[in-house]
mmCIF file of C-alpha atoms in Angstrom:
data_model
loop_
_atom_site.group_PDB
_atom_site.id
_atom_site.type_symbol
_atom_site.label_atom_id
_atom_site.label_comp_id
_atom_site.label_asym_id
_atom_site.label_seq_id
_atom_site.Cartn_x
_atom_site.Cartn_y
_atom_site.Cartn_z
ATOM 1 C CA MET A 786 20.856 26.864 -24.170
ATOM 2 C CA VAL A 787 23.106 25.796 -20.808
ATOM 3 C CA GLY A 788 21.463 24.325 -18.250
ATOM 4 C CA ALA A 789 22.227 22.758 -14.406
ATOM 5 C CA ARG A 790 25.737 21.673 -13.917
ATOM 6 C CA GLY A 791 26.441 23.361 -16.756
ATOM 7 C CA TYR A 792 25.173 21.598 -19.519
ATOM 8 C CA VAL A 793 23.683 22.304 -23.107
ATOM 9 C CA ALA A 794 20.426 21.597 -23.394
ATOM 10 C CA ARG A 795 18.918 20.422 -26.271
ATOM 11 C CA SER A 796 16.721 22.946 -28.041
ATOM 12 C CA GLU A 797 14.398 20.121 -29.165
ATOM 13 C CA HIS A 798 14.037 16.879 -27.822
ATOM 14 C CA LEU A 799 10.810 13.855 -26.803
ATOM 15 C CA PHE A 800 9.739 13.227 -23.687
ATOM 16 C CA THR A 801 7.396 9.778 -22.733
ATOM 17 C CA SER A 802 5.280 9.283 -19.375
ATOM 18 C CA GLU A 803 2.920 6.544 -18.254
ATOM 19 C CA SER A 804 -0.256 6.101 -16.433
ATOM 20 C CA VAL A 805 -2.309 3.384 -15.669
ATOM 21 C CA SER A 806 -6.399 3.199 -14.379
ATOM 22 C CA GLU A 807 -7.628 2.289 -11.040
ATOM 23 C CA GLY A 808 -8.157 -1.116 -12.641
ATOM 24 C CA HIS A 809 -4.320 -1.971 -13.297
ATOM 25 C CA PRO A 810 -4.172 -5.108 -11.261
ATOM 26 C CA ASP A 811 -0.797 -3.342 -9.593
ATOM 27 C CA LYS A 812 -2.967 -0.558 -8.718
ATOM 28 C CA ILE A 813 -5.967 -2.122 -7.576
ATOM 29 C CA CYS A 814 -3.349 -3.655 -4.999
ATOM 30 C CA ASP A 815 -2.105 0.047 -4.432
ATOM 31 C CA ARG A 816 -5.981 0.756 -3.522
ATOM 32 C CA ILE A 817 -6.541 -1.892 -1.030
ATOM 33 C CA SER A 818 -3.637 -1.315 0.709
ATOM 34 C CA ASP A 819 -4.256 2.418 1.129
ATOM 35 C CA ALA A 820 -7.758 1.340 1.963
ATOM 36 C CA ALA A 821 -6.489 -0.675 5.308
ATOM 37 C CA VAL A 822 -3.904 2.129 6.815
ATOM 38 C CA ASP A 823 -7.366 4.717 6.270
ATOM 39 C CA ALA A 824 -9.443 1.921 8.212
ATOM 40 C CA TYR A 825 -6.592 1.964 10.678
ATOM 41 C CA LEU A 826 -6.193 5.636 10.784
ATOM 42 C CA ALA A 827 -9.831 6.790 11.377
ATOM 43 C CA ALA A 828 -9.749 4.118 14.192
ATOM 44 C CA ASP A 829 -6.694 5.633 15.738
ATOM 45 C CA PRO A 830 -4.183 8.425 14.547
ATOM 46 C CA GLY A 831 -1.330 6.425 15.906
ATOM 47 C CA SER A 832 -1.364 3.197 14.500
ATOM 48 C CA ARG A 833 1.507 1.758 12.403
ATOM 49 C CA VAL A 834 0.503 0.043 9.113
ATOM 50 C CA ALA A 835 2.713 -1.540 6.637
ATOM 51 C CA VAL A 836 0.266 -3.333 4.489
ATOM 52 C CA GLU A 837 1.146 -5.365 1.035
ATOM 53 C CA THR A 838 -1.391 -6.854 -1.215
ATOM 54 C CA LEU A 839 -1.381 -9.100 -3.693
ATOM 55 C CA VAL A 840 -4.018 -9.903 -6.457
ATOM 56 C CA THR A 841 -4.754 -12.544 -9.361
ATOM 57 C CA THR A 842 -7.576 -14.754 -10.495
ATOM 58 C CA ASN A 843 -10.675 -14.308 -7.959
ATOM 59 C CA ARG A 844 -8.060 -14.494 -5.596
ATOM 60 C CA ILE A 845 -6.948 -11.524 -2.997
ATOM 61 C CA VAL A 846 -3.770 -11.837 -0.140
ATOM 62 C CA LEU A 847 -3.478 -8.713 2.397
ATOM 63 C CA ALA A 848 0.357 -9.014 3.862
ATOM 64 C CA GLY A 849 2.273 -7.431 6.452
ATOM 65 C CA GLU A 850 2.516 -5.956 9.785
ATOM 66 C CA VAL A 851 0.610 -3.598 11.497
ATOM 67 C CA ARG A 852 0.221 -1.691 15.743
ATOM 68 C CA GLY A 853 -3.694 -0.382 15.952
ATOM 69 C CA PRO A 854 -6.981 -1.029 17.943
ATOM 70 C CA ASP A 855 -8.029 -4.755 17.979
ATOM 71 C CA SER A 856 -11.289 -3.291 16.090
ATOM 72 C CA ILE A 857 -10.117 -3.296 13.060
ATOM 73 C CA THR A 858 -9.518 -7.440 12.522
ATOM 74 C CA HIS A 859 -9.170 -9.526 9.452
ATOM 75 C CA GLY A 860 -12.829 -10.044 8.994
ATOM 76 C CA HIS A 861 -12.216 -6.004 8.808
ATOM 77 C CA LEU A 862 -9.840 -6.102 6.179
ATOM 78 C CA GLU A 863 -11.270 -8.612 4.398
ATOM 79 C CA GLU A 864 -14.540 -5.786 4.009
ATOM 80 C CA VAL A 865 -12.067 -3.092 3.261
ATOM 81 C CA ALA A 866 -10.674 -5.325 0.409
ATOM 82 C CA ARG A 867 -13.759 -6.033 -1.028
ATOM 83 C CA ALA A 868 -15.153 -2.768 -1.004
ATOM 84 C CA ALA A 869 -11.898 -1.012 -2.521
ATOM 85 C CA VAL A 870 -12.668 -3.841 -5.568
ATOM 86 C CA ARG A 871 -16.479 -3.025 -5.582
ATOM 87 C CA ASP A 872 -15.239 1.164 -6.155
ATOM 88 C CA ILE A 873 -13.520 0.010 -8.965
ATOM 89 C CA GLY A 874 -15.686 -1.608 -10.906
ATOM 90 C CA TYR A 875 -14.873 -5.410 -10.920
ATOM 91 C CA GLU A 876 -17.426 -7.523 -11.407
ATOM 92 C CA GLN A 877 -16.180 -9.950 -14.132
ATOM 93 C CA ASP A 878 -16.415 -13.935 -14.117
ATOM 94 C CA GLY A 879 -12.266 -13.916 -13.508
ATOM 95 C CA PHE A 880 -12.356 -11.037 -10.517
ATOM 96 C CA HIS A 881 -15.190 -10.282 -8.926
ATOM 97 C CA TRP A 882 -15.828 -8.101 -5.630
ATOM 98 C CA LYS A 883 -18.463 -10.198 -3.962
ATOM 99 C CA THR A 884 -16.529 -13.765 -5.217
ATOM 100 C CA ALA A 885 -12.746 -13.383 -4.776
ATOM 101 C CA ARG A 886 -10.869 -15.116 -2.159
ATOM 102 C CA VAL A 887 -9.356 -12.823 0.475
ATOM 103 C CA GLU A 888 -6.712 -13.788 3.066
ATOM 104 C CA VAL A 889 -5.732 -11.542 5.304
ATOM 105 C CA LEU A 890 -1.746 -12.521 6.299
ATOM 106 C CA VAL A 891 -1.657 -8.994 8.129
ATOM 107 C CA HIS A 892 0.129 -9.946 12.222
ATOM 108 C CA SER A 893 2.032 -7.441 14.579
ATOM 109 C CA GLN A 894 4.952 -5.046 13.848
ATOM 110 C CA SER A 895 7.975 -5.868 15.098
ATOM 111 C CA PRO A 896 8.862 -4.613 18.476
ATOM 112 C CA ASP A 897 12.344 -3.782 17.451
ATOM 113 C CA ILE A 898 11.300 -1.311 14.498
ATOM 114 C CA ALA A 899 8.840 -0.047 17.738
ATOM 115 C CA ARG A 900 11.903 0.534 19.833
ATOM 116 C CA GLY A 901 13.670 2.981 17.141
ATOM 117 C CA VAL A 902 10.599 4.842 16.101
ATOM 118 C CA ASP A 903 8.566 5.354 19.076
ATOM 119 C CA ALA A 904 9.254 8.893 20.811
ATOM 120 C CA THR A 905 10.454 8.041 24.164
ATOM 121 C CA GLY A 906 11.057 10.909 27.424
ATOM 122 C CA ALA A 907 14.046 12.880 25.967
ATOM 123 C CA LYS A 908 13.954 11.293 22.588
ATOM 124 C CA ASP A 909 11.540 12.607 19.391
ATOM 125 C CA GLU A 910 10.028 10.487 17.294
ATOM 126 C CA GLY A 911 12.755 8.614 14.587
ATOM 127 C CA ALA A 912 12.423 8.009 11.064
ATOM 128 C CA GLY A 913 10.767 4.071 10.363
ATOM 129 C CA ASP A 914 14.137 3.167 8.345
ATOM 130 C CA GLN A 915 16.708 4.706 6.301
ATOM 131 C CA GLY A 916 16.233 6.149 2.961
ATOM 132 C CA ILE A 917 16.179 8.868 0.678
ATOM 133 C CA MET A 918 13.103 10.874 -1.022
ATOM 134 C CA PHE A 919 12.778 13.447 -3.491
ATOM 135 C CA GLY A 920 10.299 16.200 -4.837
ATOM 136 C CA TYR A 921 9.435 18.256 -7.447
ATOM 137 C CA ALA A 922 7.847 20.823 -9.255
ATOM 138 C CA CYS A 923 7.646 22.726 -12.668
ATOM 139 C CA THR A 924 6.037 25.186 -14.609
ATOM 140 C CA GLU A 925 4.938 23.077 -17.393
ATOM 141 C CA THR A 926 1.228 22.630 -15.908
ATOM 142 C CA PRO A 927 -1.073 24.661 -13.847
ATOM 143 C CA ALA A 928 -0.619 22.258 -11.076
ATOM 144 C CA LEU A 929 2.881 22.735 -11.168
ATOM 145 C CA MET A 930 3.786 18.911 -12.542
ATOM 146 C CA PRO A 931 5.660 17.672 -15.422
ATOM 147 C CA ALA A 932 3.239 18.126 -18.925
ATOM 148 C CA PRO A 933 3.702 14.068 -20.122
ATOM 149 C CA ILE A 934 2.467 12.493 -16.553
ATOM 150 C CA TYR A 935 -0.232 14.973 -16.448
ATOM 151 C CA TYR A 936 -2.052 14.746 -19.320
ATOM 152 C CA ALA A 937 -1.177 10.345 -19.310
ATOM 153 C CA HIS A 938 -2.802 10.442 -15.447
ATOM 154 C CA ASN A 939 -6.052 12.892 -16.584
ATOM 155 C CA ILE A 940 -6.301 10.833 -20.106
ATOM 156 C CA LEU A 941 -7.271 8.019 -17.783
ATOM 157 C CA LYS A 942 -8.911 9.809 -14.999
ATOM 158 C CA SER A 943 -11.446 11.054 -17.361
ATOM 159 C CA LEU A 944 -12.636 7.836 -19.218
ATOM 160 C CA ALA A 945 -12.733 6.776 -15.502
ATOM 161 C CA GLU A 946 -15.406 9.243 -14.594
ATOM 162 C CA ALA A 947 -17.457 8.537 -18.141
ATOM 163 C CA ARG A 948 -17.302 5.056 -17.208
ATOM 164 C CA HIS A 949 -18.570 5.400 -13.238
ATOM 165 C CA SER A 950 -21.420 7.844 -14.440
ATOM 166 C CA GLY A 951 -22.549 5.374 -17.391
ATOM 167 C CA ALA A 952 -21.935 8.322 -19.669
ATOM 168 C CA GLN A 953 -19.592 5.959 -21.753
ATOM 169 C CA PRO A 954 -20.710 2.093 -21.562
ATOM 170 C CA GLY A 955 -18.485 -0.892 -23.474
ATOM 171 C CA LEU A 956 -15.754 0.304 -20.753
ATOM 172 C CA GLU A 957 -14.247 -2.204 -18.027
ATOM 173 C CA PRO A 958 -11.642 -0.823 -15.810
ATOM 174 C CA ASP A 959 -8.361 -1.886 -16.559
ATOM 175 C CA SER A 960 -6.783 0.548 -18.733
ATOM 176 C CA LYS A 961 -2.967 2.675 -19.754
ATOM 177 C CA SER A 962 -1.826 5.553 -20.977
ATOM 178 C CA GLN A 963 1.185 7.108 -22.443
ATOM 179 C CA VAL A 964 2.164 10.809 -23.501
ATOM 180 C CA THR A 965 5.314 11.328 -25.543
ATOM 181 C CA LEU A 966 5.481 15.497 -25.821
ATOM 182 C CA ARG A 967 7.636 17.368 -28.230
ATOM 183 C CA TYR A 968 9.788 19.931 -26.293
ATOM 184 C CA VAL A 969 11.026 22.857 -27.933
ATOM 185 C CA ASP A 970 13.878 25.230 -25.690
ATOM 186 C CA GLY A 971 12.778 23.647 -22.711
ATOM 187 C CA VAL A 972 9.064 24.094 -23.159
ATOM 188 C CA PRO A 973 5.898 21.455 -24.367
ATOM 189 C CA VAL A 974 5.167 22.380 -27.541
ATOM 190 C CA GLY A 975 2.484 19.153 -28.401
ATOM 191 C CA ALA A 976 2.140 15.481 -28.353
ATOM 192 C CA ALA A 977 4.079 13.742 -30.912
ATOM 193 C CA SER A 978 2.452 10.391 -29.531
ATOM 194 C CA ILE A 979 -0.626 8.935 -27.717
ATOM 195 C CA VAL A 980 -0.887 5.413 -26.713
ATOM 196 C CA VAL A 981 -4.404 4.396 -24.444
ATOM 197 C CA SER A 982 -5.224 0.607 -24.214
ATOM 198 C CA THR A 983 -8.420 0.075 -22.802
ATOM 199 C CA GLN A 984 -10.395 -2.697 -21.579
ATOM 200 C CA HIS A 985 -13.211 -3.283 -23.266
ATOM 201 C CA ASP A 986 -16.667 -5.672 -23.579
ATOM 202 C CA GLU A 987 -16.234 -8.690 -25.767
ATOM 203 C CA GLY A 988 -19.103 -6.669 -28.454
ATOM 204 C CA LEU A 989 -16.590 -3.685 -29.260
ATOM 205 C CA SER A 990 -14.345 -3.776 -32.202
ATOM 206 C CA THR A 991 -10.834 -1.733 -32.389
ATOM 207 C CA ASP A 992 -12.016 1.017 -34.307
ATOM 208 C CA ASP A 993 -15.480 1.196 -31.641
ATOM 209 C CA VAL A 994 -12.695 1.226 -28.853
ATOM 210 C CA ARG A 995 -10.827 4.121 -31.041
ATOM 211 C CA GLU A 996 -13.551 5.994 -31.409
ATOM 212 C CA ILE A 997 -15.154 5.888 -27.843
ATOM 213 C CA VAL A 998 -11.445 7.017 -26.527
ATOM 214 C CA ARG A 999 -10.762 10.264 -29.002
ATOM 215 C CA PRO A 1000 -12.430 12.737 -27.902
ATOM 216 C CA TYR A 1001 -11.754 12.486 -23.891
ATOM 217 C CA VAL A 1002 -8.421 12.264 -25.240
ATOM 218 C CA VAL A 1003 -8.569 15.631 -27.511
ATOM 219 C CA GLU A 1004 -10.630 17.119 -24.482
ATOM 220 C CA VAL A 1005 -7.394 16.871 -21.997
ATOM 221 C CA LEU A 1006 -4.869 17.978 -24.024
ATOM 222 C CA PRO A 1007 -4.491 21.715 -25.074
ATOM 223 C CA ASP A 1008 -6.023 23.030 -27.829
ATOM 224 C CA GLY A 1009 -3.671 22.360 -31.256
ATOM 225 C CA TRP A 1010 -1.999 19.383 -29.275
ATOM 226 C CA MET A 1011 -3.725 16.171 -30.567
ATOM 227 C CA CYS A 1012 -0.744 14.122 -31.981
ATOM 228 C CA PRO A 1013 -0.975 13.148 -36.094
ATOM 229 C CA GLU A 1014 -3.374 9.991 -36.812
ATOM 230 C CA ASP A 1015 -0.997 7.066 -37.352
ATOM 231 C CA VAL A 1016 0.601 7.935 -33.930
ATOM 232 C CA PHE A 1017 -2.693 7.894 -32.321
ATOM 233 C CA TYR A 1018 -2.124 4.129 -30.889
ATOM 234 C CA VAL A 1019 -5.250 2.297 -29.254
ATOM 235 C CA ASN A 1020 -5.598 -0.956 -28.148
ATOM 236 C CA PRO A 1021 -2.410 -1.851 -30.411
ATOM 237 C CA THR A 1022 -2.579 -5.163 -30.089
ATOM 238 C CA GLY A 1023 -6.475 -5.099 -31.425
ATOM 239 C CA ARG A 1024 -8.170 -6.936 -28.779
ATOM 240 C CA PHE A 1025 -8.151 -6.127 -24.695
ATOM 241 C CA VAL A 1026 -10.954 -8.283 -23.201
ATOM 242 C CA ILE A 1027 -9.941 -9.899 -20.634
ATOM 243 C CA GLY A 1028 -7.927 -7.984 -17.997
ATOM 244 C CA GLY A 1029 -7.235 -7.165 -14.510
ATOM 245 C CA PRO A 1030 -6.133 -9.641 -12.079
ATOM 246 C CA HIS A 1031 -7.281 -12.237 -14.689
ATOM 247 C CA GLY A 1032 -5.410 -10.986 -17.255
ATOM 248 C CA ASP A 1033 -2.163 -10.184 -15.301
ATOM 249 C CA CYS A 1034 -1.034 -10.577 -11.179
ATOM 250 C CA GLY A 1035 -0.461 -7.301 -9.656
ATOM 251 C CA LEU A 1036 1.630 -6.145 -6.146
ATOM 252 C CA THR A 1037 1.655 -3.027 -4.323
ATOM 253 C CA GLY A 1038 4.099 -0.556 -4.873
ATOM 254 C CA ARG A 1039 4.990 -1.744 -8.444
ATOM 255 C CA LYS A 1040 3.881 1.146 -10.177
ATOM 256 C CA ILE A 1041 6.459 4.007 -8.002
ATOM 257 C CA ILE A 1042 7.092 6.554 -10.932
ATOM 258 C CA VAL A 1043 3.547 6.393 -12.063
ATOM 259 C CA ASP A 1044 2.859 7.603 -8.551
ATOM 260 C CA THR A 1045 5.080 10.627 -8.957
ATOM 261 C CA TYR A 1046 6.363 12.501 -11.749
ATOM 262 C CA GLY A 1047 6.358 10.413 -14.968
ATOM 263 C CA GLY A 1048 10.402 9.685 -14.732
ATOM 264 C CA ALA A 1049 10.850 13.112 -15.424
ATOM 265 C CA ALA A 1050 12.758 13.568 -11.569
ATOM 266 C CA PRO A 1051 14.252 11.067 -9.502
ATOM 267 C CA HIS A 1052 11.737 8.684 -7.091
ATOM 268 C CA GLY A 1053 13.639 7.699 -4.022
ATOM 269 C CA GLY A 1054 13.349 3.837 -2.997
ATOM 270 C CA GLY A 1055 10.354 3.315 -1.011
ATOM 271 C CA ALA A 1056 6.942 3.054 -2.437
ATOM 272 C CA PHE A 1057 3.944 5.488 -1.197
ATOM 273 C CA SER A 1058 1.140 3.193 -0.709
ATOM 274 C CA GLY A 1059 0.059 0.566 2.403
ATOM 275 C CA LYS A 1060 2.240 2.644 4.691
ATOM 276 C CA ASP A 1061 1.139 5.227 7.615
ATOM 277 C CA PRO A 1062 2.462 8.780 7.437
ATOM 278 C CA THR A 1063 5.179 7.874 10.357
ATOM 279 C CA LYS A 1064 7.523 6.246 7.103
ATOM 280 C CA VAL A 1065 9.532 8.702 5.962
ATOM 281 C CA ASP A 1066 9.408 6.848 2.192
ATOM 282 C CA ARG A 1067 5.836 8.487 2.393
ATOM 283 C CA SER A 1068 5.332 11.635 4.474
ATOM 284 C CA ALA A 1069 8.776 12.926 3.252
ATOM 285 C CA ALA A 1070 8.280 12.175 -0.374
ATOM 286 C CA TYR A 1071 4.992 14.025 0.379
ATOM 287 C CA ALA A 1072 6.519 17.072 2.114
ATOM 288 C CA CYS A 1073 9.800 17.265 -0.512
ATOM 289 C CA ARG A 1074 6.791 17.819 -3.322
ATOM 290 C CA TYR A 1075 5.067 20.311 -0.889
ATOM 291 C CA LEU A 1076 8.221 22.362 -0.375
ATOM 292 C CA ALA A 1077 9.654 22.323 -4.291
ATOM 293 C CA LYS A 1078 5.803 23.343 -5.395
ATOM 294 C CA ASN A 1079 5.993 26.467 -2.599
ATOM 295 C CA VAL A 1080 9.367 27.087 -4.442
ATOM 296 C CA VAL A 1081 7.922 27.397 -8.088
ATOM 297 C CA ALA A 1082 4.808 28.993 -6.851
ATOM 298 C CA ALA A 1083 6.545 31.473 -5.128
ATOM 299 C CA GLY A 1084 8.676 32.674 -8.364
ATOM 300 C CA LEU A 1085 12.051 31.679 -7.269
ATOM 301 C CA ALA A 1086 12.678 29.002 -9.692
ATOM 302 C CA GLU A 1087 10.892 27.429 -13.302
ATOM 303 C CA ARG A 1088 12.443 24.241 -11.985
ATOM 304 C CA CYS A 1089 12.975 22.574 -7.836
ATOM 305 C CA THR A 1090 14.402 18.906 -7.142
ATOM 306 C CA ILE A 1091 13.966 18.106 -3.342
ATOM 307 C CA GLN A 1092 16.369 15.780 -1.940
ATOM 308 C CA VAL A 1093 15.858 14.606 2.443
ATOM 309 C CA SER A 1094 18.025 12.022 3.369
ATOM 310 C CA TYR A 1095 17.098 9.813 6.536
ATOM 311 C CA ALA A 1096 18.464 6.987 9.383
ATOM 312 C CA ILE A 1097 16.154 4.236 11.221
ATOM 313 C CA GLY A 1098 15.005 6.027 14.518
ATOM 314 C CA VAL A 1099 16.429 9.173 13.977
ATOM 315 C CA ALA A 1100 14.317 12.324 14.317
ATOM 316 C CA ARG A 1101 15.978 15.032 12.284
ATOM 317 C CA PRO A 1102 16.570 14.179 8.028
ATOM 318 C CA LEU A 1103 20.384 13.331 7.949
ATOM 319 C CA SER A 1104 20.599 15.806 4.550
ATOM 320 C CA LEU A 1105 18.240 18.428 2.725
ATOM 321 C CA TYR A 1106 19.100 19.443 -0.961
ATOM 322 C CA VAL A 1107 17.832 22.187 -3.835
ATOM 323 C CA ASP A 1108 18.188 21.447 -6.809
ATOM 324 C CA CYS A 1109 16.684 24.502 -9.656
ATOM 325 C CA HIS A 1110 18.140 23.125 -12.712
ATOM 326 C CA GLY A 1111 20.052 26.688 -13.297
ATOM 327 C CA THR A 1112 16.689 28.701 -13.338
ATOM 328 C CA ALA A 1113 16.774 29.426 -9.719
ATOM 329 C CA ARG A 1114 16.639 33.458 -9.039
ATOM 330 C CA VAL A 1115 17.516 32.972 -5.611
ATOM 331 C CA ASP A 1116 21.209 31.631 -4.264
ATOM 332 C CA GLU A 1117 20.371 27.994 -3.386
ATOM 333 C CA LEU A 1118 22.284 27.884 -0.219
ATOM 334 C CA LYS A 1119 20.474 30.165 0.970
ATOM 335 C CA LEU A 1120 17.202 28.491 -0.051
ATOM 336 C CA GLU A 1121 18.260 25.328 1.920
ATOM 337 C CA THR A 1122 18.523 27.343 4.783
ATOM 338 C CA VAL A 1123 15.418 28.794 4.773
ATOM 339 C CA LEU A 1124 12.993 25.764 3.338
ATOM 340 C CA SER A 1125 14.905 23.729 6.210
ATOM 341 C CA GLU A 1126 13.433 26.416 8.571
ATOM 342 C CA SER A 1127 9.936 27.025 7.434
ATOM 343 C CA VAL A 1128 9.013 23.415 8.356
ATOM 344 C CA ASP A 1129 9.853 20.815 10.691
ATOM 345 C CA LEU A 1130 11.266 17.499 8.519
ATOM 346 C CA SER A 1131 11.563 15.299 11.554
ATOM 347 C CA PRO A 1132 8.724 12.548 10.416
ATOM 348 C CA ARG A 1133 6.456 13.985 13.779
ATOM 349 C CA GLY A 1134 7.130 17.259 12.134
ATOM 350 C CA LEU A 1135 5.992 17.028 8.716
ATOM 351 C CA ARG A 1136 3.294 14.809 9.683
ATOM 352 C CA GLU A 1137 2.015 17.263 11.863
ATOM 353 C CA HIS A 1138 2.150 20.549 9.413
ATOM 354 C CA LEU A 1139 0.565 18.860 7.204
ATOM 355 C CA LYS A 1140 -1.761 16.874 8.937
ATOM 356 C CA LEU A 1141 -0.977 13.177 7.884
ATOM 357 C CA SER A 1142 -2.836 11.008 10.399
ATOM 358 C CA ARG A 1143 -6.073 11.137 8.966
ATOM 359 C CA PRO A 1144 -7.936 8.290 6.248
ATOM 360 C CA ILE A 1145 -6.772 10.722 3.122
ATOM 361 C CA TYR A 1146 -4.832 7.740 1.262
ATOM 362 C CA ALA A 1147 -7.484 5.503 -0.641
ATOM 363 C CA ARG A 1148 -7.364 8.225 -2.946
ATOM 364 C CA THR A 1149 -4.236 9.093 -3.717
ATOM 365 C CA ALA A 1150 -3.660 4.814 -5.167
ATOM 366 C CA ALA A 1151 -4.305 6.053 -8.438
ATOM 367 C CA TYR A 1152 -3.935 9.223 -11.354
ATOM 368 C CA GLY A 1153 -0.822 10.211 -9.483
ATOM 369 C CA HIS A 1154 0.566 11.649 -5.384
ATOM 370 C CA PHE A 1155 1.091 14.882 -6.801
ATOM 371 C CA GLY A 1156 -0.468 17.570 -9.242
ATOM 372 C CA ARG A 1157 -3.915 17.309 -6.979
ATOM 373 C CA GLN A 1158 -6.328 19.566 -5.610
ATOM 374 C CA PRO A 1159 -5.784 19.875 -1.478
ATOM 375 C CA GLU A 1160 -9.174 18.905 0.087
ATOM 376 C CA PRO A 1161 -11.309 19.745 2.293
ATOM 377 C CA ASP A 1162 -10.877 17.244 4.434
ATOM 378 C CA GLY A 1163 -6.750 17.391 3.933
ATOM 379 C CA GLY A 1164 -6.105 14.868 1.453
ATOM 380 C CA PHE A 1165 -3.568 16.435 -0.324
ATOM 381 C CA SER A 1166 -2.313 18.483 2.080
ATOM 382 C CA TRP A 1167 1.096 18.666 0.681
ATOM 383 C CA GLU A 1168 -0.678 20.420 -3.252
ATOM 384 C CA ARG A 1169 -0.633 23.719 -0.616
ATOM 385 C CA THR A 1170 1.232 26.962 -1.432
ATOM 386 C CA ASP A 1171 0.900 28.249 1.947
ATOM 387 C CA LEU A 1172 4.485 28.682 1.939
ATOM 388 C CA VAL A 1173 4.874 31.166 -1.007
ATOM 389 C CA ASP A 1174 4.334 34.235 1.149
ATOM 390 C CA THR A 1175 7.277 32.973 3.558
ATOM 391 C CA LEU A 1176 9.689 32.138 1.158
ATOM 392 C CA LYS A 1177 8.956 35.028 -0.726
ATOM 393 C CA SER A 1178 9.733 37.258 2.356
ATOM 394 C CA ALA A 1179 12.793 35.604 2.670
ATOM 395 C CA PHE A 1180 14.676 37.010 -0.344
ATOM 396 C CA SER A 1181 12.481 39.810 -0.489
#
């Protein structure tokens, strides 16, 4: 089987992706940072935010630079952080939403950055930094996402929903999953192994946790995809009582492959969480996913990777590249032209097209920024497929 760039694809291979839950230390930080973004955008959609978070044993630290309304005080940001931790479900001796010490070190945005980014006179709004961003879509799942990361996310999401609802007592917030799928002729056909590690109450044994987790894994996977019993690993170390920030320090932006495509597609240089949508690290990556998903949804390719690049202070992208990995049913050079004409990829243009200047980001912090359902208030707007007719018409 000949693939993109002329190489011969393997007829059979394994591919693995991982996910981490909302209670993972790094994801707590992403959630707090994105909740800060939402707080600023709710008060002023034009706010500029770049907030990083660190968590460790009963300690939360926020740092970064912002430009927004004075109503968002350090005290308000502390409340935002505590509410995020409470919503995740941390009420443990080593990390508790009420008793954790919160330190806010957020300051004003550099005027040098503002000068290059702001629209002034005839100058359009420029990119907040240089960088490259990628988007990807494929036909492996109904969400047009790679299958390993799609199922890894959904296993943890189903466990979290059961924990929050009270349907499954004994589970605590911190957990991880890893899904290895077998591919035959480029198509996933089943799980070769599954790993789930989940924090749990002191009174549960390893066997107890295994039997709690099993039905959620089976329910998420397609029929007949469950891996053999000897490669179904649940809490392989045998115990996971101490978890969350009490067990491991967390930082914003350390799970960028979990946030995107599980390693099945390239990732640009920047994380998403804690950044307002004028930052192209976030908004252009969303736009690339939007374009790639619409290409695949329109039936123009089975797989599509899109890259864009920007320079700080410059409005127009420096490049747009489309790679359909040998699956394109149309000319890729023409497709690049059609895509660039269909959506204004300047920072202002893509933000307006996807209506990104809204408080819609805390919900993105766990279980992936991509492959989710568009929501009535504009959340996950980059998952819409409203360009399908335009793309089909361009190639009819």
